[in-house]
CSV table of C-alpha atoms in Angstrom, one decimal:
chain,number,residue,atom,x,y,z
A,382,MET,CA,34.1,33.2,6.4
A,383,SER,CA,36.3,33.4,9.5
A,384,PRO,CA,36.3,30.4,11.8
A,385,SER,CA,34.7,32.5,14.6
A,386,SER,CA,31.7,33.2,12.3
A,387,VAL,CA,31.0,29.6,11.5
A,388,PRO,CA,27.9,28.4,13.5
A,389,ARG,CA,28.8,25.9,16.2
A,390,SER,CA,27.4,22.4,15.5
A,391,LEU,CA,25.1,20.8,18.0
A,392,ARG,CA,25.4,17.0,18.4
A,393,VAL,CA,21.9,15.4,18.8
A,394,LEU,CA,21.1,12.0,20.0
A,395,ASN,CA,17.6,10.6,19.4
A,396,VAL,CA,16.5,7.9,21.8
A,397,ILE,CA,13.7,5.5,21.0
A,398,THR,CA,12.8,2.0,22.3
A,399,ARG,CA,12.4,0.2,19.0
A,400,MET,CA,13.0,1.0,15.3
A,401,ILE,CA,10.0,-0.8,14.0
A,402,VAL,CA,7.9,0.5,11.1
A,403,GLY,CA,5.8,3.1,13.0
A,404,GLY,CA,5.1,6.9,13.2
A,405,ALA,CA,7.4,7.7,16.1
A,406,GLN,CA,10.3,5.8,14.5
A,407,GLU,CA,9.8,7.3,11.1
A,408,THR,CA,9.7,10.8,12.6
A,409,ALA,CA,13.0,10.2,14.4
A,410,LEU,CA,14.6,8.8,11.3
A,411,LEU,CA,13.4,11.5,9.0
A,412,SER,CA,14.5,14.3,11.4
A,413,CYS,CA,18.1,12.8,11.5
A,414,ALA,CA,18.2,12.4,7.7
A,415,LEU,CA,16.9,15.9,6.8
A,416,LEU,CA,18.3,18.2,9.5
A,417,ASP,CA,21.5,20.1,8.3
A,418,ARG,CA,24.2,17.5,9.2
A,419,HIS,CA,26.8,20.2,9.7
A,420,ARG,CA,24.7,22.2,12.1
A,421,PHE,CA,23.0,19.2,13.8
A,422,PRO,CA,24.9,16.0,13.4
A,423,SER,CA,22.2,13.6,14.6
A,424,GLU,CA,22.2,9.9,15.6
A,425,ILE,CA,19.7,7.4,17.0
A,426,LEU,CA,20.1,5.1,20.0
A,427,THR,CA,17.5,2.3,20.2
A,428,GLY,CA,16.8,-1.1,21.6
A,429,ALA,CA,17.5,-4.3,19.6
A,430,GLU,CA,13.8,-5.4,19.4
A,431,THR,CA,11.9,-5.3,16.1
A,432,GLY,CA,8.9,-7.5,15.4
A,433,SER,CA,6.4,-8.6,12.8
A,434,GLU,CA,5.6,-4.9,12.1
A,435,GLY,CA,9.0,-4.6,10.3
A,436,GLU,CA,12.2,-2.7,11.0
A,437,LEU,CA,13.7,0.6,10.0
A,438,HIS,CA,17.4,-0.2,10.5
A,439,THR,CA,17.7,-0.9,6.8
A,440,GLU,CA,16.1,2.4,5.9
A,441,ALA,CA,18.5,4.1,8.3
A,442,LEU,CA,21.5,2.6,6.4
A,443,VAL,CA,20.1,3.8,3.1
A,444,ARG,CA,19.7,7.3,4.5
A,445,HIS,CA,23.1,7.2,6.1
A,446,VAL,CA,21.7,7.7,9.6
A,447,VAL,CA,23.9,6.2,12.4
A,448,ILE,CA,22.0,3.9,14.7
A,449,HIS,CA,23.5,2.6,18.0
A,450,VAL,CA,21.9,-0.4,19.7
A,451,GLU,CA,21.5,-1.0,23.4
A,452,PRO,CA,20.1,-4.5,23.9
A,453,ASN,CA,18.9,-3.7,27.5
A,454,LEU,CA,16.5,-1.1,26.2
A,455,VAL,CA,13.3,-3.2,25.8
A,456,ARG,CA,9.7,-2.4,25.5
A,457,ARG,CA,8.3,-4.5,28.4
A,458,PHE,CA,8.8,-3.5,32.0
A,459,ASP,CA,11.9,-5.2,33.5
A,460,LEU,CA,13.3,-3.4,36.5
A,461,VAL,CA,16.8,-4.9,36.3
A,462,ARG,CA,17.3,-4.4,32.6
A,463,ASP,CA,15.7,-0.9,32.7
A,464,LEU,CA,18.2,0.2,35.4
A,465,ILE,CA,21.1,-1.3,33.4
A,466,ALA,CA,19.8,0.4,30.2
A,467,MET,CA,19.5,3.8,32.0
A,468,LEU,CA,23.0,3.6,33.3
A,469,LYS,CA,24.5,2.4,30.0
A,470,LEU,CA,22.6,5.2,28.2
A,471,ALA,CA,24.0,7.8,30.6
A,472,ARG,CA,27.5,6.5,30.1
A,473,PHE,CA,27.1,6.5,26.3
A,474,MET,CA,25.7,10.1,26.3
A,475,LYS,CA,28.6,11.3,28.5
A,476,ARG,CA,31.2,9.6,26.3
A,477,GLY,CA,29.6,11.0,23.1
A,478,ARG,CA,29.4,14.5,24.6
A,479,TYR,CA,26.0,15.1,23.0
A,480,ASP,CA,24.6,18.6,23.3
A,481,ILE,CA,21.0,17.6,22.9
A,482,VAL,CA,19.1,14.4,23.8
A,483,HIS,CA,15.8,14.1,22.1
A,484,THR,CA,13.6,11.2,23.3
A,485,HIS,CA,10.6,9.6,21.7
A,486,SER,CA,7.9,7.2,23.0
A,487,SER,CA,7.1,6.5,26.6
A,488,LYS,CA,9.6,3.9,27.7
A,489,ALA,CA,12.6,5.6,26.0
A,490,GLY,CA,11.2,8.9,27.1
A,491,VAL,CA,11.6,7.9,30.8
A,492,LEU,CA,14.9,6.1,30.7
A,493,GLY,CA,16.4,8.5,28.1
A,494,ARG,CA,15.6,11.7,30.1
A,495,LEU,CA,16.8,10.2,33.3
A,496,ALA,CA,20.0,9.1,31.6
A,497,ALA,CA,20.5,12.5,29.9
A,498,ARG,CA,20.4,14.3,33.2
A,499,LEU,CA,22.7,11.8,34.9
A,500,ALA,CA,25.1,12.4,32.0
A,501,GLY,CA,24.9,16.1,32.4
A,502,VAL,CA,23.4,16.7,28.9
A,503,ARG,CA,22.5,20.4,28.8
A,504,VAL,CA,19.4,20.2,26.5
A,505,VAL,CA,16.7,17.5,26.9
A,506,VAL,CA,13.7,17.4,24.6
A,507,HIS,CA,10.9,14.8,24.5
A,508,THR,CA,8.3,14.2,21.8
A,509,VAL,CA,4.9,12.7,22.9
A,510,HIS,CA,3.7,10.5,20.1
A,511,GLY,CA,0.5,9.8,22.0
A,512,TRP,CA,0.5,9.3,25.8
A,513,ALA,CA,0.9,5.9,27.4
A,514,PHE,CA,-2.6,6.2,29.1
A,515,VAL,CA,-4.3,3.9,26.6
A,516,PRO,CA,-7.9,2.6,26.9
A,517,GLY,CA,-8.2,-0.3,29.3
A,518,LEU,CA,-5.0,0.5,31.2
A,519,ARG,CA,-5.1,-0.8,34.8
A,520,ARG,CA,-5.5,1.9,37.5
A,521,SER,CA,-2.2,1.0,39.1
A,522,LEU,CA,-0.3,1.3,35.8
A,523,PHE,CA,-2.0,4.5,35.1
A,524,LEU,CA,-0.8,6.0,38.4
A,525,LEU,CA,2.7,4.7,37.8
A,526,TYR,CA,2.9,6.1,34.3
A,527,LEU,CA,1.5,9.4,35.4
A,528,ALA,CA,4.0,9.7,38.2
A,529,LEU,CA,6.9,8.9,35.8
A,530,GLU,CA,5.6,11.4,33.2
A,531,ARG,CA,5.3,14.2,35.8
A,532,LEU,CA,8.8,13.4,37.1
A,533,CYS,CA,10.3,13.4,33.6
A,534,ALA,CA,8.5,16.6,32.6
A,535,ARG,CA,10.6,18.3,35.3
A,536,LEU,CA,13.7,17.0,33.5
A,537,SER,CA,12.6,18.3,30.1
A,538,ASP,CA,13.5,21.6,28.5
A,539,ARG,CA,10.7,21.2,26.0
A,540,ILE,CA,7.9,18.7,25.5
A,541,ILE,CA,6.9,18.4,21.8
A,542,VAL,CA,3.4,17.2,20.9
A,543,VAL,CA,2.4,16.2,17.4
A,544,ALA,CA,-1.3,17.0,18.1
A,545,GLU,CA,-3.1,19.6,20.1
A,546,THR,CA,-5.1,17.0,22.0
A,547,ASP,CA,-1.8,15.6,23.5
A,548,ARG,CA,-1.0,19.1,24.9
A,549,GLU,CA,-4.5,19.4,26.3
A,550,GLU,CA,-4.4,15.9,27.9
A,551,GLY,CA,-0.9,16.4,29.3
A,552,LEU,CA,-1.8,19.7,31.0
A,553,ALA,CA,-5.1,18.3,32.3
A,554,LEU,CA,-3.0,15.6,34.0
A,555,LYS,CA,-0.6,18.2,35.4
A,556,ILE,CA,2.3,16.9,33.3
A,557,GLY,CA,4.7,19.8,32.9
A,558,ARG,CA,3.9,23.5,32.5
A,559,PRO,CA,2.2,25.2,29.5
A,560,ALA,CA,5.4,27.0,28.6
A,561,GLN,CA,7.2,23.7,28.1
A,562,TYR,CA,4.9,22.5,25.3
A,563,GLN,CA,5.4,23.1,21.6
A,564,LEU,CA,3.5,21.7,18.7
A,565,ILE,CA,5.6,20.2,15.9
A,566,ARG,CA,3.8,18.0,13.5
A,567,SER,CA,5.2,14.7,12.5
A,568,GLY,CA,6.2,15.6,8.9
A,569,ILE,CA,6.2,13.6,5.7
A,570,GLU,CA,8.0,14.1,2.4
A,571,ILE,CA,4.9,15.4,0.7
A,572,GLU,CA,6.2,15.1,-2.9
A,573,ALA,CA,6.7,11.4,-2.6
A,574,TYR,CA,2.9,10.9,-2.1
A,575,ARG,CA,1.6,13.8,-4.1
A,576,ASP,CA,3.6,13.5,-7.3
A,577,VAL,CA,3.2,9.9,-8.2
A,578,ALA,CA,3.2,9.4,-12.0
A,579,LEU,CA,1.1,6.2,-12.0
A,580,GLU,CA,-2.4,5.8,-13.4
A,581,ARG,CA,-5.0,4.4,-11.1
A,582,VAL,CA,-5.9,1.7,-13.5
A,583,VAL,CA,-2.3,0.5,-13.6
A,584,ALA,CA,-2.0,0.6,-9.8
A,585,ARG,CA,-5.1,-1.5,-9.5
A,586,ALA,CA,-4.0,-3.9,-12.2
A,587,ARG,CA,-0.8,-4.6,-10.3
A,588,LEU,CA,-2.9,-5.6,-7.3
A,589,GLY,CA,-5.4,-7.6,-9.3
A,590,LEU,CA,-8.2,-5.2,-8.5
A,591,PRO,CA,-11.0,-4.4,-11.0
A,592,GLY,CA,-10.6,-1.0,-12.6
A,593,ASP,CA,-14.2,0.0,-11.7
A,594,ALA,CA,-14.2,-1.3,-8.1
A,595,PHE,CA,-14.7,0.9,-5.0
A,596,VAL,CA,-11.5,0.4,-3.1
A,597,VAL,CA,-11.0,1.1,0.6
A,598,GLY,CA,-7.4,1.1,1.7
A,599,SER,CA,-5.5,1.2,5.0
A,600,VAL,CA,-1.9,1.4,5.8
A,601,ALA,CA,-1.3,0.3,9.4
A,602,ARG,CA,0.3,-2.3,11.7
A,603,LEU,CA,-2.0,-5.3,12.3
A,604,SER,CA,-2.0,-4.7,16.1
A,605,PRO,CA,-4.6,-4.0,18.8
A,606,GLN,CA,-4.0,-0.3,18.6
A,607,LYS,CA,-4.9,-0.1,14.9
A,608,ALA,CA,-8.0,-2.4,15.4
A,609,PRO,CA,-7.9,-4.0,11.9
A,610,LEU,CA,-10.7,-6.4,12.9
A,611,ASP,CA,-13.0,-3.4,13.4
A,612,LEU,CA,-12.2,-2.3,9.9
A,613,VAL,CA,-12.8,-5.7,8.5
A,614,MET,CA,-16.2,-5.8,10.3
A,615,ALA,CA,-17.1,-2.5,8.8
A,616,PHE,CA,-16.1,-3.5,5.4
A,617,GLU,CA,-18.2,-6.6,5.6
A,618,ARG,CA,-21.3,-4.3,5.6
A,619,VAL,CA,-19.9,-2.3,2.7
A,620,ALA,CA,-19.2,-5.5,0.7
A,621,ARG,CA,-22.8,-6.6,1.1
A,622,ALA,CA,-24.1,-3.3,-0.3
A,623,GLU,CA,-21.4,-2.7,-3.0
A,624,GLY,CA,-20.9,-5.7,-5.2
A,625,ILE,CA,-17.5,-4.7,-6.4
A,626,ALA,CA,-16.0,-3.2,-3.2
A,627,HIS,CA,-12.5,-4.3,-2.1
A,628,LEU,CA,-10.5,-3.7,1.0
A,629,VAL,CA,-6.7,-3.4,0.8
A,630,LEU,CA,-4.7,-3.7,4.1
A,631,VAL,CA,-1.0,-2.7,3.9
A,632,GLY,CA,1.1,-3.7,6.9
A,633,ASP,CA,1.8,-6.7,9.2
A,634,GLY,CA,1.7,-7.4,12.9
A,635,PRO,CA,0.6,-9.8,15.6
A,636,LEU,CA,-3.1,-9.8,14.6
A,637,ARG,CA,-2.5,-11.0,11.0
A,638,GLY,CA,-3.7,-14.5,11.8
A,639,GLU,CA,-6.9,-13.2,13.4
A,640,VAL,CA,-7.5,-10.9,10.5
A,641,GLU,CA,-7.1,-13.8,8.0
A,642,SER,CA,-9.5,-16.0,10.0
A,643,ALA,CA,-12.1,-13.2,10.2
A,644,VAL,CA,-11.9,-12.6,6.4
A,645,GLU,CA,-12.5,-16.3,5.8
A,646,ARG,CA,-15.3,-16.5,8.4
A,647,LEU,CA,-17.1,-13.5,6.9
A,648,GLY,CA,-16.9,-14.8,3.4
A,649,LEU,CA,-14.6,-12.0,2.2
A,650,THR,CA,-11.9,-14.1,0.6
A,651,GLY,CA,-11.0,-12.4,-2.6
A,652,ARG,CA,-12.5,-9.1,-1.5
A,653,VAL,CA,-9.9,-8.3,1.3
A,654,HIS,CA,-6.3,-8.2,0.3
A,655,LEU,CA,-3.5,-8.4,2.9
A,656,LEU,CA,-0.4,-7.1,1.3
A,657,GLY,CA,2.0,-7.3,4.3
A,658,LEU,CA,4.9,-4.9,4.6
A,659,ARG,CA,5.5,-2.8,1.6
A,660,ARG,CA,7.9,0.0,0.7
A,661,ASP,CA,5.9,1.3,-2.3
A,662,VAL,CA,3.1,2.9,-0.2
A,663,PRO,CA,2.9,6.0,-2.4
A,664,GLU,CA,2.2,3.9,-5.5
A,665,LEU,CA,-0.3,1.7,-3.6
A,666,LEU,CA,-2.3,4.8,-2.5
A,667,ARG,CA,-3.0,5.5,-6.1
A,668,ALA,CA,-5.2,2.3,-6.2
A,669,PHE,CA,-7.5,3.5,-3.4
A,670,ASP,CA,-10.8,5.5,-3.5
A,671,VAL,CA,-10.9,6.1,0.3
A,672,PHE,CA,-8.4,5.8,3.1
A,673,ALA,CA,-9.7,4.2,6.3
A,674,LEU,CA,-8.3,3.8,9.8
A,675,ALA,CA,-10.1,2.2,12.8
A,676,SER,CA,-7.5,2.9,15.5
A,677,ARG,CA,-8.4,2.6,19.2
A,678,TRP,CA,-5.8,5.3,20.2
A,679,GLU,CA,-3.2,7.4,18.5
A,680,GLY,CA,-1.0,10.5,18.6
A,681,LEU,CA,-1.3,11.8,15.1
A,682,PRO,CA,-1.1,9.1,12.5
A,683,ARG,CA,1.4,10.0,9.7
A,684,VAL,CA,-0.8,8.0,7.3
A,685,PHE,CA,-3.4,10.7,7.4
A,686,SER,CA,-1.1,13.3,5.9
A,687,GLN,CA,0.1,10.7,3.4
A,688,ALA,CA,-3.4,10.0,2.3
A,689,MET,CA,-4.2,13.7,2.1
A,690,ALA,CA,-1.1,14.3,-0.1
A,691,ALA,CA,-2.4,11.5,-2.3
A,692,GLY,CA,-5.7,13.2,-2.7
A,693,LEU,CA,-7.8,10.6,-0.8
A,694,PRO,CA,-10.7,11.3,1.5
A,695,ILE,CA,-10.3,9.8,5.0
A,696,VAL,CA,-12.8,7.9,7.2
A,697,ALA,CA,-11.3,7.3,10.7
A,698,THR,CA,-12.1,7.0,14.3
A,699,ARG,CA,-12.1,10.0,16.5
A,700,VAL,CA,-8.9,9.3,18.4
A,701,ASP,CA,-6.4,11.9,19.8
A,702,GLY,CA,-4.9,13.8,16.9
A,703,ALA,CA,-7.5,12.8,14.3
A,704,SER,CA,-9.3,16.1,14.5
A,705,ASP,CA,-6.0,17.9,13.9
A,706,ALA,CA,-5.9,16.4,10.4
A,707,ILE,CA,-9.5,15.7,9.5
A,708,THR,CA,-12.2,18.3,9.3
A,709,PRO,CA,-15.5,16.4,8.9
A,710,GLY,CA,-17.1,17.1,5.6
A,711,GLU,CA,-14.1,18.9,4.3
A,712,ASN,CA,-11.5,16.1,3.8
A,713,GLY,CA,-13.2,13.2,5.5
A,714,TRP,CA,-15.3,11.9,8.3
A,715,LEU,CA,-14.7,10.8,11.9
A,716,VAL,CA,-16.7,8.2,13.8
A,717,GLU,CA,-16.5,7.0,17.4
A,718,VAL,CA,-14.0,4.3,18.3
A,719,GLY,CA,-15.3,0.8,17.9
A,720,ASP,CA,-18.4,1.9,15.9
A,721,ALA,CA,-18.1,-0.4,12.9
A,722,ALA,CA,-21.6,0.4,11.8
A,723,ALA,CA,-20.9,4.1,11.6
A,724,LEU,CA,-17.6,3.5,9.8
A,725,ALA,CA,-19.4,1.4,7.3
A,726,ASP,CA,-22.1,4.0,6.8
A,727,ARG,CA,-19.5,6.7,6.0
A,728,LEU,CA,-17.7,4.4,3.6
A,729,LEU,CA,-20.9,3.5,1.8
A,730,ALA,CA,-21.9,7.2,1.5
A,731,LEU,CA,-18.6,7.9,-0.2
A,732,ALA,CA,-18.9,4.8,-2.4
A,733,GLN,CA,-22.1,6.2,-3.8
A,734,ASP,CA,-20.9,9.8,-4.2
A,735,PRO,CA,-17.7,10.1,-6.4
A,736,ALA,CA,-18.1,13.9,-6.5
A,737,ALA,CA,-17.8,14.0,-2.7
A,738,ARG,CA,-14.7,11.8,-2.8
A,739,GLN,CA,-13.1,14.1,-5.3
A,740,ARG,CA,-14.0,17.3,-3.3
A,741,MET,CA,-12.7,15.8,0.0
A,742,GLY,CA,-9.6,14.6,-1.7
A,743,GLU,CA,-8.8,18.0,-3.0
A,744,GLY,CA,-9.6,19.5,0.5
A,745,GLY,CA,-7.0,17.2,2.0
A,746,ARG,CA,-4.4,18.2,-0.6
A,747,ARG,CA,-4.8,21.9,0.3
A,748,ARG,CA,-3.7,21.2,3.9
A,749,THR,CA,-0.7,19.0,3.4
A,750,ASP,CA,1.9,21.8,3.7
A,751,GLU,CA,1.3,21.9,7.5
A,752,PHE,CA,2.4,18.3,7.7
A,753,SER,CA,5.6,18.6,5.6
A,754,ALA,CA,8.9,17.2,6.7
A,755,ARG,CA,10.5,20.5,5.6
A,756,LEU,CA,8.4,22.4,8.1
A,757,MET,CA,9.1,19.8,10.8
A,758,VAL,CA,12.9,20.1,10.5
A,759,GLU,CA,12.8,23.9,10.2
A,760,GLN,CA,10.9,24.0,13.5
A,761,LEU,CA,13.3,21.5,15.1
A,762,ALA,CA,16.3,23.4,14.0
A,763,GLU,CA,14.9,26.6,15.5
A,764,LEU,CA,14.0,24.9,18.7
A,765,TYR,CA,17.4,23.2,19.1
A,766,GLU,CA,19.3,26.5,18.5
A,767,GLY,CA,17.0,28.5,20.8
A,768,LEU,CA,17.4,26.1,23.7
A,769,ALA,CA,21.2,25.8,23.1
A,770,ALA,CA,21.5,29.5,23.1
A,771,GLN,CA,19.6,29.7,26.4
A,772,LYS,CA,22.1,27.2,27.9
A,773,GLY,CA,25.1,29.1,26.6
A,774,LEU,CA,26.1,26.2,24.3
A,775,LEU,CA,26.5,28.4,21.2
A,776,ASP,CA,29.1,30.5,23.0
A,777,ARG,CA,31.4,27.5,23.6
A,778,PRO,CA,33.6,25.5,21.2
A,779,ALA,CA,32.0,22.4,19.9
A,780,SER,CA,32.6,19.2,21.9
A,781,THR,CA,35.1,16.7,20.5
A,782,ALA,CA,33.1,13.6,19.6
A,783,SER,CA,34.0,10.2,21.1
A,784,GLN,CA,35.2,7.4,18.8
A,785,PRO,CA,32.3,5.7,17.0
A,786,ILE,CA,30.5,3.0,19.1
A,787,PRO,CA,30.0,-0.4,17.4
A,788,ARG,CA,26.4,-0.9,16.3
A,789,ALA,CA,26.2,-4.3,18.1
A,790,GLY,CA,25.9,-2.6,21.5
A,791,VAL,CA,26.4,0.5,23.6
């Protein structure tokens, strides 16, 4: 192949506020790890904060994904640090001569897009992993966030959504134009969850669970967004009706102490198991009969597709993105946010109907291809090249990359 026929590489920088264990972070990491590294050499720029939810810096090292850390990129609002972070990000992007900047999450989405345009980056893409307009948000903050999203939409070549409801909400709020939006699901490595060679009885024995128990499982941060206390309240009703029911909570977070207190107060000690942060989630899913999630708000939880690949029916709250993955009666059930009684009723119905659990689990498995990481990176590659071609980047020689920046700071 002649040098002139070799496709030009496109340097991609993903910007995200924190690399904690979470859907947006896992999506950014997986896209960097799985995209063709010759065509799309991809790196991540993030803040230094992690938290009780766990971190993905170690996972990035294992997958050979380069992470750059900017300590001034923080989650909370801090006008001085935010301004410093934006200027330092712009300088970093300019020095790195990135062709594409791809931002994730609300805070990094604002600062990253502003910085990219200041740096003269030709292609700017943003992924909405759920809008920042969460329930209970003060009116003044809502108006501020809305103004910022509208402004930054004007700076974006494409706005990716992981769920159709995010597109609908964004357009209803006059954020961007319809032509800017594109649906690209947050993909998972399906085989890791589908092809687990572990018997259920063995998976349960490892956790000290009875082989004949009805086991409800959840994988989520113990945070207000995921509402683990709502799930515990629902399970308390299940436990009263089902003598050998157990609840397994995988994950950690700021509400762990409150969850432990609720378990003790409700007399569920020994019936609710808090496993903390685990890296063997595919094996843990083998121990469950049903997957449950009581979130107050979401984009599109990756745990839904993981549970579907594992052949589990899902009972969850009707948050943004849930209906993209769950078809009621086909692969699970949806209940209203905060309705612990309805959540308990759906779980009890499945506890008493093993045939329905199997049918719904199979229904979920049939849909997993649309949530595959392979499809996600194919769509990202097509998007990146299409936008680069529109900007004339593919007709120019590749930029010479700057010297590597130390991970301790930008």
